[in-house]
XYZ file of N, CA and C in Angstrom:
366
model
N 13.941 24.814 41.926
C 12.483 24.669 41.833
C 12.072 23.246 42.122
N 10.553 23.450 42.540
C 10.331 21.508 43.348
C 8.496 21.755 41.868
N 8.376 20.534 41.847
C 7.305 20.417 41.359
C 6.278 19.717 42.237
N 5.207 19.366 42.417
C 4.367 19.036 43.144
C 3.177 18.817 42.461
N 2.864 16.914 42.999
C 1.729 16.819 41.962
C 0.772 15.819 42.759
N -0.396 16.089 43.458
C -0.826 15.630 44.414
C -1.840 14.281 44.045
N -2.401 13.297 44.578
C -3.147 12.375 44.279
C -3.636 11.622 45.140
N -4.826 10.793 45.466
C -5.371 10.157 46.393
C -6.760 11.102 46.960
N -7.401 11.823 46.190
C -8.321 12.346 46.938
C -9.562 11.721 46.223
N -10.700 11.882 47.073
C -12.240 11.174 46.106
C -12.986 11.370 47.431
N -14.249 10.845 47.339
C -15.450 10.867 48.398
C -15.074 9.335 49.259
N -15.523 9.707 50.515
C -15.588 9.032 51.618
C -16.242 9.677 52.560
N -16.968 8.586 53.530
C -18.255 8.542 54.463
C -17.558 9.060 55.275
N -18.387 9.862 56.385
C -18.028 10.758 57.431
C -17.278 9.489 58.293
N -16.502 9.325 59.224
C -15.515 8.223 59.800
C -14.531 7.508 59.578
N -14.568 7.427 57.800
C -13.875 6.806 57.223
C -12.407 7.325 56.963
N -11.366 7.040 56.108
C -9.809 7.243 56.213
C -9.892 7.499 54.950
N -8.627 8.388 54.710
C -8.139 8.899 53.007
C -6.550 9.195 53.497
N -6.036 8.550 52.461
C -4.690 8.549 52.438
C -3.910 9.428 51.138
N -3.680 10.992 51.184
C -3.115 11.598 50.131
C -1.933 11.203 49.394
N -1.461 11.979 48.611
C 0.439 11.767 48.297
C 0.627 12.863 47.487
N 2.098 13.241 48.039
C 2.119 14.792 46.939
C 3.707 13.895 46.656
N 3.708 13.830 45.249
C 4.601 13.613 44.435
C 5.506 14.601 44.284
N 7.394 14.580 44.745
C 7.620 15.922 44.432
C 9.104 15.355 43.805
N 9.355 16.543 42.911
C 10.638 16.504 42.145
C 11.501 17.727 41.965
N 12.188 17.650 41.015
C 12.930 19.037 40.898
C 14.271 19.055 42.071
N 14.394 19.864 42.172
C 15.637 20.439 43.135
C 15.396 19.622 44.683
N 16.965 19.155 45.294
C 16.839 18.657 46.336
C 15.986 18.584 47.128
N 14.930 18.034 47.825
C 13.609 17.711 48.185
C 13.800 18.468 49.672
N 15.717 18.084 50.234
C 16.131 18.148 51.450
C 16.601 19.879 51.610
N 16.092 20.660 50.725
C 16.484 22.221 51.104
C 15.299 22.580 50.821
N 13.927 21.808 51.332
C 12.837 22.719 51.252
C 11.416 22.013 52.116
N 10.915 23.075 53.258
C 10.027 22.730 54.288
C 9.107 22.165 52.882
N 7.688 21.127 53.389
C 6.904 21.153 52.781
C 5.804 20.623 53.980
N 4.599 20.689 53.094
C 2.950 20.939 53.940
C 1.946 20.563 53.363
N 1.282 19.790 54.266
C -0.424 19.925 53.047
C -1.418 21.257 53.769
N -1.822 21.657 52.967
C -2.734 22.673 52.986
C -4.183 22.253 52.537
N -5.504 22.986 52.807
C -7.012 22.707 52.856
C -7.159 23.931 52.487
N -8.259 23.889 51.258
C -8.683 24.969 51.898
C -10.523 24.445 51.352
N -11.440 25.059 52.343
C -12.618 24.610 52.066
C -13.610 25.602 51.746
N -14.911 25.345 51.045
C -15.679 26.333 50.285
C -15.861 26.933 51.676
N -15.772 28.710 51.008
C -16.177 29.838 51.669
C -14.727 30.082 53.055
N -14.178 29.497 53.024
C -12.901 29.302 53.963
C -11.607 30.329 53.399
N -10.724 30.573 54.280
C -9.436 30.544 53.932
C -8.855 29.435 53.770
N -7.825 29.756 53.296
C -6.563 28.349 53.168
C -5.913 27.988 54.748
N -6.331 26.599 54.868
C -5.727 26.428 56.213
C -4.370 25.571 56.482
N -3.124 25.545 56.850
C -2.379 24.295 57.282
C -2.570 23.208 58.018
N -2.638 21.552 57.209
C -3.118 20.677 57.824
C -1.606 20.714 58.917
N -0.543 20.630 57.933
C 0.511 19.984 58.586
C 1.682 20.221 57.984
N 3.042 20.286 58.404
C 3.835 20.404 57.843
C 5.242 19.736 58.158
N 6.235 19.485 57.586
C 7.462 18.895 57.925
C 8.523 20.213 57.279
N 9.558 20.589 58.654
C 10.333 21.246 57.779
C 11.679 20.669 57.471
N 13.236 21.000 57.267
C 13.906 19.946 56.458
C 14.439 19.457 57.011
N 14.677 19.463 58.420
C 14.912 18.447 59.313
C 14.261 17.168 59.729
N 13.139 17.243 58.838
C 12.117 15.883 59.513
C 11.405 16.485 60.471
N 11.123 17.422 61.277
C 10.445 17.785 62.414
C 8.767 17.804 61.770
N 7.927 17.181 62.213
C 6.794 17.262 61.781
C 5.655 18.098 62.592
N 5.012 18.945 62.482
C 3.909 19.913 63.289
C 2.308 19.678 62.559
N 1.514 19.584 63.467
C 0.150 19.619 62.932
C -0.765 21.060 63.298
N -1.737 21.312 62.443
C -2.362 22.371 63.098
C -3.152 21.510 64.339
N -3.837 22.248 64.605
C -4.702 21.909 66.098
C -5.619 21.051 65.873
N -6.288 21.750 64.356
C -7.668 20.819 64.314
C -7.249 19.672 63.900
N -5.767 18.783 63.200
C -6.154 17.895 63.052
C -5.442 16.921 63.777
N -4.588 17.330 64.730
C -3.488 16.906 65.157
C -3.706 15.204 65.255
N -5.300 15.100 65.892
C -5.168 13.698 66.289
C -5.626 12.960 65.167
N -5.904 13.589 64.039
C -6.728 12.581 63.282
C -6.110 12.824 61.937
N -4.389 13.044 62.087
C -3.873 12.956 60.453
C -2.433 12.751 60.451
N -1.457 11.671 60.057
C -0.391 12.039 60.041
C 0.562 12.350 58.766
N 1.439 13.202 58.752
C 2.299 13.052 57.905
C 3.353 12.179 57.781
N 3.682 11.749 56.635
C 5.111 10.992 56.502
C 5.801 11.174 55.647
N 7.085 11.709 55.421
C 7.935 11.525 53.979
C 8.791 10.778 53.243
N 8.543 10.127 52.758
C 9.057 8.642 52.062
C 10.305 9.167 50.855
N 11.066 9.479 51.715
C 12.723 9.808 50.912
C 13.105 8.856 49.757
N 12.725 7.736 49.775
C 12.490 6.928 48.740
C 12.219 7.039 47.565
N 10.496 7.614 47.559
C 9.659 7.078 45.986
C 9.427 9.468 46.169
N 10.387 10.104 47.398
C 10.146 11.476 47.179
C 8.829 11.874 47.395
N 7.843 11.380 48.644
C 6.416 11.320 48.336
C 6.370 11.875 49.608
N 5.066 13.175 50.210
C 4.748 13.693 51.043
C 3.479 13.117 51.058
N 3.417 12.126 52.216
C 1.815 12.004 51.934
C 0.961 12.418 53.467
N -0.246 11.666 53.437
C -0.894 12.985 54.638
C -2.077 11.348 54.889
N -2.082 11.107 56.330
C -3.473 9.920 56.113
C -4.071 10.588 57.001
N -5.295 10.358 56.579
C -6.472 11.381 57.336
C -7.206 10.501 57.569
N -7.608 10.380 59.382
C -8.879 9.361 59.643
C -9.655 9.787 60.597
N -10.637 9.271 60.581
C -12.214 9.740 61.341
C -12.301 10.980 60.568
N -12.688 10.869 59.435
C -12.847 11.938 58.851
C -14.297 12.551 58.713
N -14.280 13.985 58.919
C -15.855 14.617 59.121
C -16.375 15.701 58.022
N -17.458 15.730 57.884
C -18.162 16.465 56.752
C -17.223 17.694 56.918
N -16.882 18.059 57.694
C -16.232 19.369 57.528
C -14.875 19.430 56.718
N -14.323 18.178 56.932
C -13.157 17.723 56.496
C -12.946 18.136 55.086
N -14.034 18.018 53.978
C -14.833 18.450 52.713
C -13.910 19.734 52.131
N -13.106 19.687 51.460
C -11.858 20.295 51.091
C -10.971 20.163 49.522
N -10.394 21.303 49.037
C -9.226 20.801 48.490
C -8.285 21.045 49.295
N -7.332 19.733 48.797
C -5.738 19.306 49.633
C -5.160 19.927 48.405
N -3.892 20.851 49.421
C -2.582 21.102 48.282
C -1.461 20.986 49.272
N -0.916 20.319 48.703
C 0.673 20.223 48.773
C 1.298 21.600 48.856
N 2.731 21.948 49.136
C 3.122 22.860 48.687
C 4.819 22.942 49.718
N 5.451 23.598 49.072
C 7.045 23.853 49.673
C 7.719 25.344 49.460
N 8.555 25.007 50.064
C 9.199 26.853 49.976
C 10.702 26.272 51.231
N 11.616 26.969 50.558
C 12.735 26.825 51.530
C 12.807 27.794 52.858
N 11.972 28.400 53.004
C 11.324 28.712 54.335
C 10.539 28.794 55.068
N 10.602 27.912 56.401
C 9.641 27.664 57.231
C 8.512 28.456 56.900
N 8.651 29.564 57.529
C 7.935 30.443 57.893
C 7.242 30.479 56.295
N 7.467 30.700 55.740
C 6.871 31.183 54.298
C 5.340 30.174 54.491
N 6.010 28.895 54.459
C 5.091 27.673 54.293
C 4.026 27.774 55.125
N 4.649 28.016 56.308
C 3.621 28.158 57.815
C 2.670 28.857 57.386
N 3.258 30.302 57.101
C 1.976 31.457 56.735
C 1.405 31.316 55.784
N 1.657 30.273 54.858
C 0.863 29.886 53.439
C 0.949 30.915 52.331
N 2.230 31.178 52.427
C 2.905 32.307 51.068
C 4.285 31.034 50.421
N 3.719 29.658 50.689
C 4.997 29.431 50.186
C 4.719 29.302 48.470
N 5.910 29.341 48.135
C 6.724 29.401 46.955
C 6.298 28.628 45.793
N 5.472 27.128 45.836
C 5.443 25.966 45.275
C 3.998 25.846 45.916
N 3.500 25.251 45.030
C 1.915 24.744 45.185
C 1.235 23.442 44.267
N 0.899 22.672 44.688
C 0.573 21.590 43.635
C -1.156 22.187 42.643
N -1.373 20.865 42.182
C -2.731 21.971 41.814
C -4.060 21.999 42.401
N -3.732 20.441 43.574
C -4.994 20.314 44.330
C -5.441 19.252 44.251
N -6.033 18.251 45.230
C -6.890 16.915 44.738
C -8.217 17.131 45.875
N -9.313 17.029 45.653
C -10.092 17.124 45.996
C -10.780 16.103 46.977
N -11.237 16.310 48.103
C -11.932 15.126 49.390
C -12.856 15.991 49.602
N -14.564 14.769 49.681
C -15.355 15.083 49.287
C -15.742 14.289 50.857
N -16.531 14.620 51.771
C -16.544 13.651 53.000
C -18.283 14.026 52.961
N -19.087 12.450 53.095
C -20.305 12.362 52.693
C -21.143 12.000 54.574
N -22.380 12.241 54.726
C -22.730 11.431 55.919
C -23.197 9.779 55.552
């Protein structure tokens, strides 16, 4: 089991940058894909992005150019920086992992943090 505990979210002006972090622990970090996920009022849950346990990193479409992931094997931290950010952007972020790709991709994975909230203002 991985735990997941996300932080860095708050309000920021439409253009501006937010830098997440999903804190994770528990069981080897390195036998399990992980992702940030959105999901926004009246929306489904969408995938911003994901790394699976090779390091290979994928973005969805919408944000490809304006977010990257990085995983800091170090301090165990998935974090996500998001810039030129737009009212639409207006979301909860969750973290989340599962030792299979696919699980994660389709957003059935296994592990879920509890959410930090970005609030994007004009």
């Amino acid at each position: 089991q991985v735990q997941l505990v996300e932080s860095g979210g708050g309000s920021v002006q439409a253009g501006g940058s937010l830098s997440l972090s999903c804190a994770v622990s528990g069981d080897s970090a390195s036998s399990y894909a992980m992702g940030w996920f959105r999901q926004r009022q009246d929306h489904a849950r969408e995938r911003s992005g994901s790394i699976n346990k090779w390091g290979t990193i994928t973005y969805a479409p919408s944000m490809s150019r304006r977010c990257t992931i990085t995983w800091d094997n170090a301090k165990k931290n998935l974090d996500l920086q998001m810039n030129n950010l737009k009212l639409e952007d207006t979301a909860m972020y969750y973290c989340a992992a599962d030792t299979d790709l696919w699980n994660l991709v389709g957003g059935r994975a296994n592990y879920w943090g509890q959410g930090t909230q970005v609030t994007v203002s004009s």
